[in-house]
Short mmCIF file of C-alpha atoms and ligand atoms in Angstrom, two decimals:
data_model
loop_
_atom_site.label_atom_id
_atom_site.label_comp_id
_atom_site.label_asym_id
_atom_site.label_seq_id
_atom_site.Cartn_x
_atom_site.Cartn_y
_atom_site.Cartn_z
CA MET A 1 0.03 0.00 0.05
CA ALA A 2 1.37 3.44 -0.94
CA ASN A 3 2.28 5.24 2.16
CA SER A 4 2.36 9.03 2.33
CA SER A 5 5.11 9.03 4.91
CA HIS A 6 8.59 7.37 4.69
CA ASP A 7 9.31 5.02 7.58
CA PRO A 8 13.06 5.35 7.99
CA VAL A 9 13.62 1.61 8.53
CA ASP A 10 11.02 0.11 6.36
CA PRO A 11 12.49 -0.49 2.76
CA SER A 12 8.96 -0.89 1.35
CA SER A 13 7.71 2.61 2.42
CA LEU A 14 7.09 5.29 -0.23
CA GLY A 15 7.02 9.05 -0.19
CA ASP A 16 9.14 11.67 1.55
CA MET A 17 10.31 11.92 4.99
CA ASP A 18 7.52 12.14 7.58
CA PRO A 19 6.67 15.83 8.29
CA GLU A 20 7.06 15.21 12.01
CA GLU A 21 10.50 13.56 11.55
CA PHE A 22 11.49 16.43 9.24
CA ARG A 23 10.39 18.92 11.92
CA ALA A 24 12.45 17.17 14.58
CA MET A 25 15.51 16.80 12.45
CA ALA A 26 15.17 20.34 11.12
CA HIS A 27 15.17 21.62 14.64
CA ARG A 28 18.34 19.63 15.31
CA VAL A 29 20.03 20.92 12.26
CA VAL A 30 19.15 24.48 12.99
CA ASP A 31 20.41 24.11 16.51
CA TRP A 32 23.61 22.71 15.10
CA ILE A 33 23.94 25.56 12.66
CA ALA A 34 23.38 28.15 15.43
CA ASP A 35 25.97 26.53 17.66
CA TYR A 36 28.30 26.35 14.74
CA LEU A 37 27.97 29.97 13.84
CA ALA A 38 28.37 30.98 17.41
CA ASP A 39 31.54 29.20 17.83
CA VAL A 40 33.19 28.47 14.54
CA ASP A 41 36.54 29.67 16.09
CA ARG A 42 36.72 26.25 17.88
CA PHE A 43 37.56 24.48 14.64
CA PRO A 44 40.89 24.65 12.76
CA VAL A 45 40.29 26.98 9.81
CA ALA A 46 41.80 24.75 7.24
CA ALA A 47 41.07 20.97 6.92
CA ARG A 48 43.89 18.83 8.38
CA VAL A 49 43.52 15.85 6.16
CA SER A 50 45.47 14.24 3.42
CA PRO A 51 44.18 13.60 -0.02
CA GLY A 52 41.76 10.60 -0.05
CA ALA A 53 41.34 10.40 3.72
CA ILE A 54 37.60 11.37 3.63
CA ARG A 55 36.78 9.28 0.64
CA ARG A 56 38.37 6.31 2.18
CA GLN A 57 36.13 6.54 5.26
CA LEU A 58 32.96 6.50 3.13
CA PRO A 59 31.39 3.32 1.65
CA ALA A 60 32.26 2.85 -2.02
CA SER A 61 28.88 1.55 -2.91
CA PRO A 62 25.46 3.24 -2.30
CA PRO A 63 23.20 2.09 0.54
CA GLU A 64 20.91 -0.77 -0.34
CA HIS A 65 18.42 0.10 2.41
CA PRO A 66 17.10 3.24 4.07
CA GLU A 67 19.23 4.74 6.79
CA PRO A 68 17.96 6.70 9.75
CA MET A 69 18.59 10.51 9.54
CA GLU A 70 20.31 10.22 12.99
CA HIS A 71 23.00 8.13 11.43
CA ILE A 72 23.51 10.39 8.41
CA LEU A 73 23.85 13.45 10.64
CA ALA A 74 26.22 11.53 12.90
CA ASP A 75 28.37 10.71 9.95
CA PHE A 76 28.38 14.30 8.77
CA GLU A 77 29.76 15.38 11.98
CA ARG A 78 32.16 12.56 12.28
CA THR A 79 33.56 12.12 8.80
CA ILE A 80 32.58 15.11 6.69
CA LEU A 81 33.17 18.01 9.09
CA PRO A 82 36.93 17.17 9.68
CA GLY A 83 37.53 17.56 5.96
CA LEU A 84 36.08 21.06 5.77
CA THR A 85 37.95 24.30 5.51
CA HIS A 86 35.82 26.74 7.37
CA TRP A 87 35.19 29.75 5.22
CA ASN A 88 32.87 31.01 7.89
CA HIS A 89 35.68 31.01 10.47
CA PRO A 90 36.68 34.53 11.58
CA GLY A 91 40.28 33.59 10.92
CA PHE A 92 39.63 32.84 7.22
CA MET A 93 41.41 35.59 5.31
CA GLY A 94 42.50 33.83 2.15
CA TYR A 95 41.44 34.48 -1.59
CA PHE A 96 38.48 36.72 -0.84
CA GLY A 97 36.80 36.42 2.62
CA ILE A 98 33.22 35.58 2.29
CA THR A 99 30.18 35.19 4.65
CA GLY A 100 27.32 32.77 4.90
CA SER A 101 25.35 35.28 6.96
CA GLY A 102 22.39 34.52 9.26
CA PRO A 103 19.73 36.11 6.92
CA GLY A 104 21.53 34.71 3.89
CA ILE A 105 21.43 31.09 5.32
CA LEU A 106 17.75 31.53 6.24
CA GLY A 107 16.89 32.61 2.69
CA GLU A 108 18.85 29.69 1.30
CA MET A 109 17.03 27.27 3.50
CA LEU A 110 13.73 28.55 2.41
CA ALA A 111 14.84 28.39 -1.31
CA ALA A 112 15.76 24.75 -0.76
CA ALA A 113 12.46 23.98 0.80
CA LEU A 114 10.42 25.65 -1.91
CA ASN A 115 12.52 24.17 -4.60
CA VAL A 116 11.16 26.33 -7.38
CA ASN A 117 12.62 26.77 -10.74
CA ALA A 118 12.91 30.29 -11.85
CA MET A 119 13.30 29.35 -15.55
CA LEU A 120 10.17 31.16 -16.76
CA TRP A 121 8.06 33.88 -15.23
CA MET A 122 5.16 31.57 -14.90
CA THR A 123 7.13 28.67 -13.32
CA SER A 124 7.24 31.00 -10.29
CA PRO A 125 6.29 34.67 -10.76
CA SER A 126 7.68 35.70 -7.36
CA ALA A 127 11.00 34.26 -8.15
CA THR A 128 11.49 36.20 -11.30
CA GLU A 129 9.92 39.38 -9.90
CA LEU A 130 11.90 39.26 -6.60
CA GLU A 131 15.09 38.85 -8.79
CA GLU A 132 14.06 42.07 -10.58
CA VAL A 133 13.33 43.94 -7.46
CA ALA A 134 16.39 42.84 -5.40
CA LEU A 135 18.71 43.49 -8.39
CA GLY A 136 17.12 46.94 -8.75
CA TRP A 137 17.90 47.59 -5.04
CA LEU A 138 21.50 46.31 -5.44
CA ARG A 139 21.82 48.53 -8.54
CA GLN A 140 20.69 51.68 -6.56
CA LEU A 141 22.98 50.67 -3.60
CA ILE A 142 26.13 50.53 -5.81
CA GLY A 143 24.96 53.68 -7.71
CA LEU A 144 24.47 52.29 -11.29
CA PRO A 145 21.85 53.99 -13.54
CA SER A 146 18.37 52.62 -13.91
CA ASP A 147 18.89 51.38 -17.48
CA PHE A 148 21.08 48.44 -16.21
CA PHE A 149 19.05 45.17 -16.24
CA GLY A 150 20.29 42.42 -13.92
CA THR A 151 20.10 38.66 -13.73
CA ILE A 152 21.58 36.24 -11.24
CA ASN A 153 23.93 33.62 -12.28
CA ASP A 154 25.91 31.04 -10.24
CA THR A 155 29.37 32.65 -10.55
CA ALA A 156 31.25 35.61 -11.96
CA SER A 157 32.89 33.11 -14.41
CA SER A 158 29.40 32.45 -15.90
CA SER A 159 28.40 36.15 -15.75
CA THR A 160 31.65 37.19 -17.63
CA LEU A 161 31.10 34.35 -20.11
CA TYR A 162 27.57 35.47 -20.86
CA ALA A 163 28.68 39.27 -21.18
CA LEU A 164 31.30 38.39 -23.69
CA ALA A 165 28.80 36.22 -25.51
CA ALA A 166 26.67 39.28 -25.72
CA ALA A 167 29.60 41.36 -26.90
CA ARG A 168 30.13 38.75 -29.58
CA GLU A 169 26.50 38.73 -30.50
CA ALA A 170 26.75 42.53 -30.96
CA LEU A 171 28.83 41.86 -33.93
CA GLY A 172 25.54 41.02 -35.63
CA SER A 173 26.53 40.96 -39.23
CA LEU A 174 28.93 38.20 -38.66
CA ARG A 175 26.03 35.87 -37.61
CA ILE A 176 28.33 33.84 -35.21
CA ARG A 177 25.32 32.46 -33.34
CA GLN A 178 23.89 31.02 -36.51
CA LEU A 179 27.01 29.96 -38.42
CA GLY A 180 29.59 29.41 -35.70
CA LEU A 181 33.22 30.18 -35.94
CA PRO A 182 35.05 27.16 -37.53
CA GLY A 183 35.85 26.90 -41.21
CA ARG A 184 34.84 30.53 -42.05
CA ALA A 185 37.22 32.23 -44.37
CA ASP A 186 35.03 35.41 -44.06
CA LEU A 187 35.76 35.91 -40.46
CA PRO A 188 38.58 37.81 -39.08
CA ARG A 189 40.08 36.53 -35.68
CA LEU A 190 38.30 38.11 -32.71
CA ARG A 191 40.16 39.92 -30.02
CA VAL A 192 39.20 40.87 -26.42
CA TYR A 193 41.44 42.97 -24.20
CA ALA A 194 42.05 42.90 -20.52
CA SER A 195 44.98 43.87 -18.20
CA GLU A 196 47.52 41.24 -17.38
CA GLU A 197 45.95 41.08 -13.84
CA VAL A 198 42.63 39.94 -15.02
CA HIS A 199 41.06 36.86 -13.49
CA SER A 200 41.38 33.50 -15.31
CA SER A 201 37.61 33.51 -15.92
CA VAL A 202 38.19 35.84 -18.86
CA ASP A 203 40.60 33.26 -20.31
CA LYS A 204 37.96 30.57 -19.88
CA ALA A 205 35.28 32.68 -21.56
CA ALA A 206 37.72 33.32 -24.48
CA ILE A 207 38.20 29.52 -24.79
CA VAL A 208 34.48 28.79 -24.55
CA LEU A 209 33.44 31.55 -26.99
CA GLY A 210 35.94 30.17 -29.82
CA VAL A 211 38.01 33.28 -29.40
CA GLY A 212 40.77 31.17 -28.05
CA GLN A 213 43.38 32.20 -25.32
CA GLU A 214 45.37 33.97 -28.17
CA GLY A 215 42.24 35.95 -28.80
CA LEU A 216 42.55 37.52 -25.29
CA ARG A 217 45.31 40.19 -25.40
CA LYS A 218 46.77 41.13 -22.01
CA ILE A 219 47.65 44.74 -21.62
CA PRO A 220 50.41 45.91 -19.15
CA THR A 221 49.58 47.64 -16.04
CA ASP A 222 51.00 50.75 -14.37
CA HIS A 223 52.91 50.90 -10.96
CA ALA A 224 49.62 50.48 -9.14
CA PHE A 225 48.59 47.37 -11.16
CA ARG A 226 45.93 49.15 -13.28
CA LEU A 227 45.50 48.79 -16.96
CA ASP A 228 47.40 51.22 -19.04
CA PRO A 229 44.90 52.86 -21.26
CA ALA A 230 47.67 54.25 -23.71
CA ALA A 231 48.95 50.64 -24.16
CA LEU A 232 45.39 49.38 -24.78
CA SER A 233 44.85 51.98 -27.57
CA ARG A 234 48.14 51.03 -29.04
CA ALA A 235 47.29 47.34 -28.99
CA ILE A 236 43.85 48.01 -30.65
CA ALA A 237 45.49 49.95 -33.42
CA GLU A 238 48.20 47.39 -33.97
CA ASP A 239 45.60 44.53 -34.09
CA ARG A 240 43.39 46.34 -36.47
CA GLU A 241 46.36 46.95 -38.85
CA ARG A 242 47.15 43.13 -38.62
CA GLY A 243 43.57 42.09 -39.42
CA TRP A 244 42.23 41.19 -35.99
CA LEU A 245 38.61 42.21 -35.22
CA PRO A 246 38.68 43.79 -31.64
CA PHE A 247 35.21 43.42 -30.02
CA ALA A 248 35.45 43.85 -26.25
CA VAL A 249 37.54 45.05 -23.34
CA VAL A 250 37.24 43.71 -19.87
CA ALA A 251 38.09 46.22 -17.08
CA VAL A 252 38.45 45.20 -13.50
CA VAL A 253 37.33 46.92 -10.34
CA GLY A 254 39.24 44.94 -7.71
CA THR A 255 41.61 42.59 -9.29
CA THR A 256 42.04 39.23 -7.82
CA SER A 257 45.77 39.63 -6.68
CA THR A 258 46.07 43.22 -5.59
CA THR A 259 42.39 44.48 -5.81
CA SER A 260 43.56 47.28 -8.11
CA VAL A 261 40.94 49.31 -10.02
CA ASP A 262 41.45 49.86 -13.71
CA PRO A 263 40.76 53.41 -15.01
CA VAL A 264 37.24 52.72 -16.20
CA PRO A 265 36.43 56.27 -17.50
CA ASP A 266 39.50 56.25 -19.82
CA ILE A 267 38.78 52.71 -20.92
CA ALA A 268 35.17 53.79 -21.54
CA ASP A 269 36.34 56.54 -23.76
CA ILE A 270 38.47 54.11 -25.77
CA CYS A 271 35.62 51.69 -26.11
CA GLN A 272 33.24 54.37 -27.28
CA ASP A 273 35.78 55.64 -29.93
CA GLU A 274 36.55 52.13 -31.04
CA LYS A 275 33.01 50.78 -30.82
CA LEU A 276 33.99 47.98 -28.39
CA TRP A 277 31.81 46.35 -25.70
CA LEU A 278 33.01 47.35 -22.25
CA HIS A 279 32.51 44.67 -19.57
CA VAL A 280 33.52 45.40 -16.02
CA ASP A 281 34.50 42.76 -13.63
CA ALA A 282 33.58 44.08 -10.22
CA ALA A 283 32.97 40.71 -8.82
CA TYR A 284 34.86 41.73 -5.59
CA GLY A 285 35.12 45.44 -5.68
CA GLY A 286 31.52 46.26 -6.80
CA SER A 287 30.17 45.90 -3.25
CA ALA A 288 32.52 48.65 -2.02
CA ALA A 289 30.60 51.24 -3.94
CA ILE A 290 27.76 50.96 -1.35
CA VAL A 291 30.18 52.83 0.95
CA PRO A 292 29.92 56.59 0.17
CA GLU A 293 33.67 57.19 0.38
CA LEU A 294 34.25 54.20 -1.83
CA ARG A 295 31.71 55.13 -4.45
CA TRP A 296 34.59 56.16 -6.62
CA ALA A 297 35.34 52.43 -7.32
CA LEU A 298 32.58 52.22 -9.92
CA ASP A 299 33.48 55.64 -11.51
CA GLY A 300 32.79 55.35 -15.24
CA CYS A 301 30.86 52.07 -14.93
CA ASP A 302 27.70 53.84 -15.88
CA ARG A 303 29.09 53.90 -19.42
CA ALA A 304 29.83 50.13 -19.33
CA ASP A 305 27.83 47.72 -21.51
CA SER A 306 27.84 45.03 -18.82
CA ILE A 307 29.16 44.69 -15.21
CA VAL A 308 29.35 41.70 -12.77
CA VAL A 309 29.06 42.07 -9.01
CA ASN A 310 29.16 39.03 -6.71
CA PRO A 311 27.09 39.28 -3.53
CA HIS A 312 28.57 35.88 -2.67
CA LYS A 313 31.97 37.53 -2.39
CA TRP A 314 31.96 40.76 -0.28
CA LEU A 315 28.19 41.06 0.37
CA PHE A 316 27.37 38.53 2.95
CA THR A 317 25.27 36.17 0.74
CA PRO A 318 25.97 32.52 0.76
CA ILE A 319 27.66 31.09 -2.25
CA ASP A 320 26.39 31.05 -5.04
CA CYS A 321 24.98 34.49 -6.18
CA SER A 322 26.58 36.43 -8.98
CA VAL A 323 24.84 39.40 -10.57
CA LEU A 324 25.28 40.36 -14.17
CA TYR A 325 24.01 43.69 -15.22
CA THR A 326 23.74 44.91 -18.75
CA ARG A 327 22.47 47.96 -20.60
CA HIS A 328 21.68 45.69 -23.62
CA PRO A 329 19.32 42.95 -22.30
CA GLU A 330 18.08 42.48 -25.73
CA THR A 331 21.57 41.69 -27.09
CA LEU A 332 22.09 39.19 -24.21
CA ARG A 333 18.83 37.61 -25.01
CA ALA A 334 19.63 37.40 -28.63
CA ALA A 335 22.88 35.62 -27.70
CA PHE A 336 21.04 32.90 -25.62
CA SER A 337 17.42 32.65 -26.23
CA VAL A 338 16.25 29.30 -27.63
CA VAL A 339 12.64 28.53 -26.78
CA PRO A 340 11.38 24.98 -27.59
CA GLU A 341 7.66 24.45 -27.75
CA TYR A 342 7.38 22.99 -24.21
CA LEU A 343 8.82 26.24 -22.72
CA ARG A 344 6.50 28.52 -24.74
CA SER A 345 4.28 30.70 -22.49
CA THR A 346 1.58 33.02 -23.16
CA GLU A 347 2.58 36.29 -21.42
CA GLY A 348 4.56 37.82 -24.28
CA ASP A 349 6.33 40.98 -23.63
CA ALA A 350 4.65 41.53 -20.26
CA VAL A 351 7.22 39.36 -18.45
CA ARG A 352 10.88 38.31 -18.77
CA ASN A 353 11.63 34.75 -18.79
CA LEU A 354 15.03 34.65 -17.17
CA MET A 355 16.16 31.35 -18.89
CA ASP A 356 16.63 33.63 -21.99
CA TYR A 357 19.72 35.38 -20.54
CA GLY A 358 22.21 32.68 -20.13
CA VAL A 359 23.14 28.98 -20.65
CA SER A 360 21.13 27.45 -17.75
CA LEU A 361 17.52 26.67 -18.21
CA GLY A 362 16.88 25.58 -14.56
CA ARG A 363 17.51 28.44 -12.27
CA ARG A 364 17.69 28.43 -8.39
CA PHE A 365 15.67 30.94 -6.42
CA ARG A 366 18.89 32.85 -5.39
CA ALA A 367 17.08 36.18 -5.16
CA LEU A 368 15.52 35.25 -1.95
CA LYS A 369 18.69 35.11 0.16
CA LEU A 370 19.90 38.28 -1.50
CA TRP A 371 16.73 40.00 -0.60
CA PHE A 372 16.88 38.72 3.02
CA VAL A 373 20.43 39.96 3.24
CA LEU A 374 19.68 43.51 1.83
CA ARG A 375 16.54 43.88 4.08
CA TYR A 376 18.19 42.55 7.24
CA PHE A 377 21.28 44.79 7.20
CA GLY A 378 19.82 47.67 5.25
CA ARG A 379 22.00 50.19 3.50
CA ASP A 380 23.34 51.54 6.80
CA GLY A 381 24.24 48.05 8.11
CA LEU A 382 26.02 47.21 4.90
CA ILE A 383 28.07 50.43 4.94
CA ALA A 384 29.03 49.94 8.60
CA ARG A 385 30.21 46.27 7.95
CA LEU A 386 32.01 47.02 4.58
CA ARG A 387 33.70 50.00 6.18
CA GLU A 388 34.91 48.06 9.22
CA HIS A 389 36.51 45.45 6.88
CA VAL A 390 38.30 48.30 5.07
CA GLN A 391 39.51 49.83 8.39
CA LEU A 392 40.77 46.52 9.64
CA ALA A 393 42.73 46.11 6.31
CA GLN A 394 44.17 49.65 6.60
CA GLU A 395 45.24 48.89 10.11
CA LEU A 396 46.96 45.73 9.08
CA ALA A 397 48.68 47.60 6.23
CA ARG A 398 49.88 50.19 8.81
CA TRP A 399 51.41 47.46 11.01
CA VAL A 400 53.16 45.93 7.93
CA ASP A 401 54.49 49.41 6.89
CA GLU A 402 55.82 50.03 10.45
CA ALA A 403 57.52 46.68 10.77
CA SER A 404 61.12 46.47 9.70
CA ASP A 405 60.92 42.80 8.65
CA PHE A 406 57.81 42.91 6.49
CA GLU A 407 56.87 44.85 3.42
CA ARG A 408 53.64 45.60 1.71
CA LEU A 409 53.57 44.73 -1.93
CA ALA A 410 50.55 46.60 -3.19
CA PRO A 411 48.24 49.54 -2.34
CA VAL A 412 45.13 48.68 -0.27
CA PRO A 413 42.09 50.30 -1.83
CA PHE A 414 39.65 47.93 -0.24
CA SER A 415 39.94 45.19 2.45
CA THR A 416 42.83 43.09 1.03
CA VAL A 417 46.54 43.37 1.93
CA ASN A 418 49.48 41.80 0.09
CA LEU A 419 52.72 41.50 2.03
CA ARG A 420 55.72 39.47 2.48
CA TYR A 421 58.23 38.70 5.17
CA ARG A 422 61.63 40.20 4.54
CA PRO A 423 63.89 39.56 7.43
CA ARG A 424 66.93 41.79 7.86
CA GLN A 425 68.92 38.83 9.18
CA ALA A 426 68.57 36.46 6.18
CA GLY A 427 70.14 33.28 7.50
CA THR A 428 73.23 31.50 6.32
CA GLY A 429 72.17 29.49 3.33
CA ALA A 430 73.98 30.10 -0.02
CA ASP A 431 71.01 31.88 -1.47
CA ALA A 432 69.82 33.54 1.72
CA GLY A 433 68.28 37.02 1.00
CA THR A 434 67.76 36.44 -2.75
CA GLU A 435 64.34 36.74 -4.35
CA GLU A 436 64.16 32.91 -4.71
CA TRP A 437 64.85 32.55 -1.07
CA LEU A 438 62.24 35.18 -0.14
CA ASP A 439 59.67 33.29 -2.26
CA ARG A 440 60.51 30.08 -0.47
CA ILE A 441 60.52 31.60 3.05
CA ASN A 442 57.14 33.24 2.32
CA ALA A 443 55.57 29.99 1.06
CA ARG A 444 56.76 28.32 4.19
CA LEU A 445 55.37 31.02 6.37
CA GLU A 446 52.04 30.81 4.71
CA ALA A 447 51.92 26.92 5.29
CA ALA A 448 53.04 27.58 8.94
CA VAL A 449 50.32 30.03 9.56
CA ASN A 450 47.67 27.72 7.98
CA ALA A 451 48.97 24.79 9.92
CA THR A 452 48.15 26.59 13.17
CA GLY A 453 44.49 26.26 12.35
CA ARG A 454 43.92 29.73 13.84
CA ALA A 455 44.05 31.70 10.78
CA PHE A 456 44.11 31.00 7.00
CA ILE A 457 45.70 33.06 4.38
CA SER A 458 46.50 32.44 0.55
CA HIS A 459 49.16 33.66 -1.81
CA THR A 460 49.60 35.25 -5.21
CA ARG A 461 52.52 36.55 -7.23
CA ILE A 462 52.94 40.29 -7.69
CA ARG A 463 55.58 41.29 -10.37
CA GLY A 464 56.94 37.87 -9.89
CA ARG A 465 57.27 37.89 -6.08
CA TYR A 466 55.57 35.47 -3.78
CA ALA A 467 53.04 37.59 -1.81
CA LEU A 468 50.99 36.64 1.26
CA HIS A 469 47.43 37.63 0.48
CA VAL A 470 45.21 38.63 3.40
CA ALA A 471 41.46 39.35 2.42
CA ILE A 472 39.13 40.55 5.18
CA GLY A 473 35.62 39.98 4.21
CA ASN A 474 33.88 37.79 6.85
CA LEU A 475 31.30 39.34 9.16
CA ARG A 476 32.78 37.46 12.06
CA THR A 477 36.32 38.69 11.63
CA THR A 478 37.17 41.31 14.19
CA ARG A 479 40.31 43.41 15.10
CA GLU A 480 41.26 40.55 17.43
CA HIS A 481 41.47 38.04 14.59
CA VAL A 482 43.50 40.27 12.44
CA ARG A 483 45.81 41.02 15.29
CA ARG A 484 46.15 37.27 15.98
CA LEU A 485 47.07 36.79 12.27
CA TRP A 486 49.73 39.54 12.50
CA ASP A 487 51.08 38.09 15.74
CA LEU A 488 51.34 34.64 14.06
CA LEU A 489 53.10 36.01 11.16
CA ARG A 490 55.69 37.77 13.29
CA GLU A 491 56.12 34.78 15.57
CA LEU A 492 56.48 32.12 12.88
CA GLY A 493 58.62 34.22 10.47
CA PRO A 494 61.95 33.84 12.35
CA ALA A 495 61.14 30.17 13.02
CA VAL A 496 60.78 29.55 9.20
CA VAL A 497 64.06 31.23 8.53
CA ALA A 498 65.80 29.28 11.25
CA GLU A 499 64.51 26.01 9.86
CA ALA A 500 65.57 27.08 6.33
CA SER A 501 69.18 27.89 7.35
N1 PLP B 601 36.57 38.07 -10.97
C1 PLP B 601 37.39 38.31 -10.07
C2 PLP B 601 38.02 39.74 -9.94
C3 PLP B 601 37.72 37.34 -9.06
O1 PLP B 601 38.68 37.54 -8.10
C4 PLP B 601 37.11 36.01 -9.13
C5 PLP B 601 37.31 35.01 -8.21
O2 PLP B 601 38.05 35.27 -7.19
C6 PLP B 601 36.25 35.76 -10.26
C7 PLP B 601 35.99 36.85 -11.15
C8 PLP B 601 35.55 34.53 -10.37
O3 PLP B 601 34.54 34.43 -9.47
P1 PLP B 601 33.48 33.20 -9.44
O4 PLP B 601 34.09 32.27 -8.39
O5 PLP B 601 32.22 33.82 -8.92
O6 PLP B 601 33.44 32.58 -10.81
#
């Protein structure tokens, strides 16, 4: 007999988990989450496991029979948790610090419970309309004009891919969407431009779009790691002369390594003169523009054709949530819209069907968590929190500048500091004190800090030098945590040198 509730130990039962069992388990999970968030600090930030250690503890074959949720949750704690790196730990300051905030988590929980698919307006009108409203709010918060239309994607990598697909589509007469690229003698090679500091997602977009990595020309940067507009103009002129077809420029507001900000107004002038699509990657830096004194970060972006901002980076929204804005929604739609019969709906131009603006058909209800975050913190609350992160980074930068054994390797426009240990007493090894030695020492220092489990940092290379990359972006990070990291760096630096000698 069909059963409306699932008996956890009866293999013949049908249907989903019993609502009362769900209630009890959900309470337990929520209690677990609340305890976790209240006290993430008790875990080592980075997982302390060797490759394969987690997999080996898990059965290689799927369960033949139902298992009680109790056991599953117990295994989550016993086996899975030790293999996690805690991005929500206040000591997490690698890559870009992110936050699964309380309101964001609640929005994510409800989105999972509802499990709606926001592919068409009619498949959940609220999901589409809330996406429009929340992205209208975010647009106002960061000061973009009202003619920017937004959609939510999983990641900035997808958003940038879609933006450059729209840029390619804007070369309408070439009919690339219809005819493709291969084997076409009538088609010049396409070129997109970005600085040498640009994120690898632009390389990937070039690969996917058939432009190829050679079709992405990287332009040199100035002393502050910003794209050099004169070099961009020269490159475009040279390419045109050699028969390339320039079609887009990617400017960055907050580059991955140094968080430098390209001179968007100058780049916009060039794009206007050359009739090129201007895409701005503000995946990290875009959120800064909510803060009045950092509004300059998006100067000139009102003239961009498209811009990506990631609330899942520095806007306290659980991963994933990346927003692509464009002033040319019809071009983006022309690049992607394919509507088979079963997806036809009757509302016509009265609605937007968000499946038309990217590759994915199925779309998660990501707007809900963003809406929760924007409402819960409000403009004032967001400003205060972003400002605090910038102040913490400025303070760390000051400590670095004042220390005789450390040096800062880049300016700090936002909340990220790049530094390295440069001891005055360089040890006794044959190459002590050389650049190669400094690279090695700093790589070891990074590993030593991370091995403590009390803080987590990452690294990058800046003008060839190994740099320790400290990005403050988690809501739970306080001055005490930044100070702890600084103490660790100073304490472990000499130990690392002594070991290397
Ligand atoms: N753009 C910049 C400047 C980034 O730093 C990153 C990742 O750190 C990305 C794009 C890619 O972001 P996502 O992980 O959302 O694809």
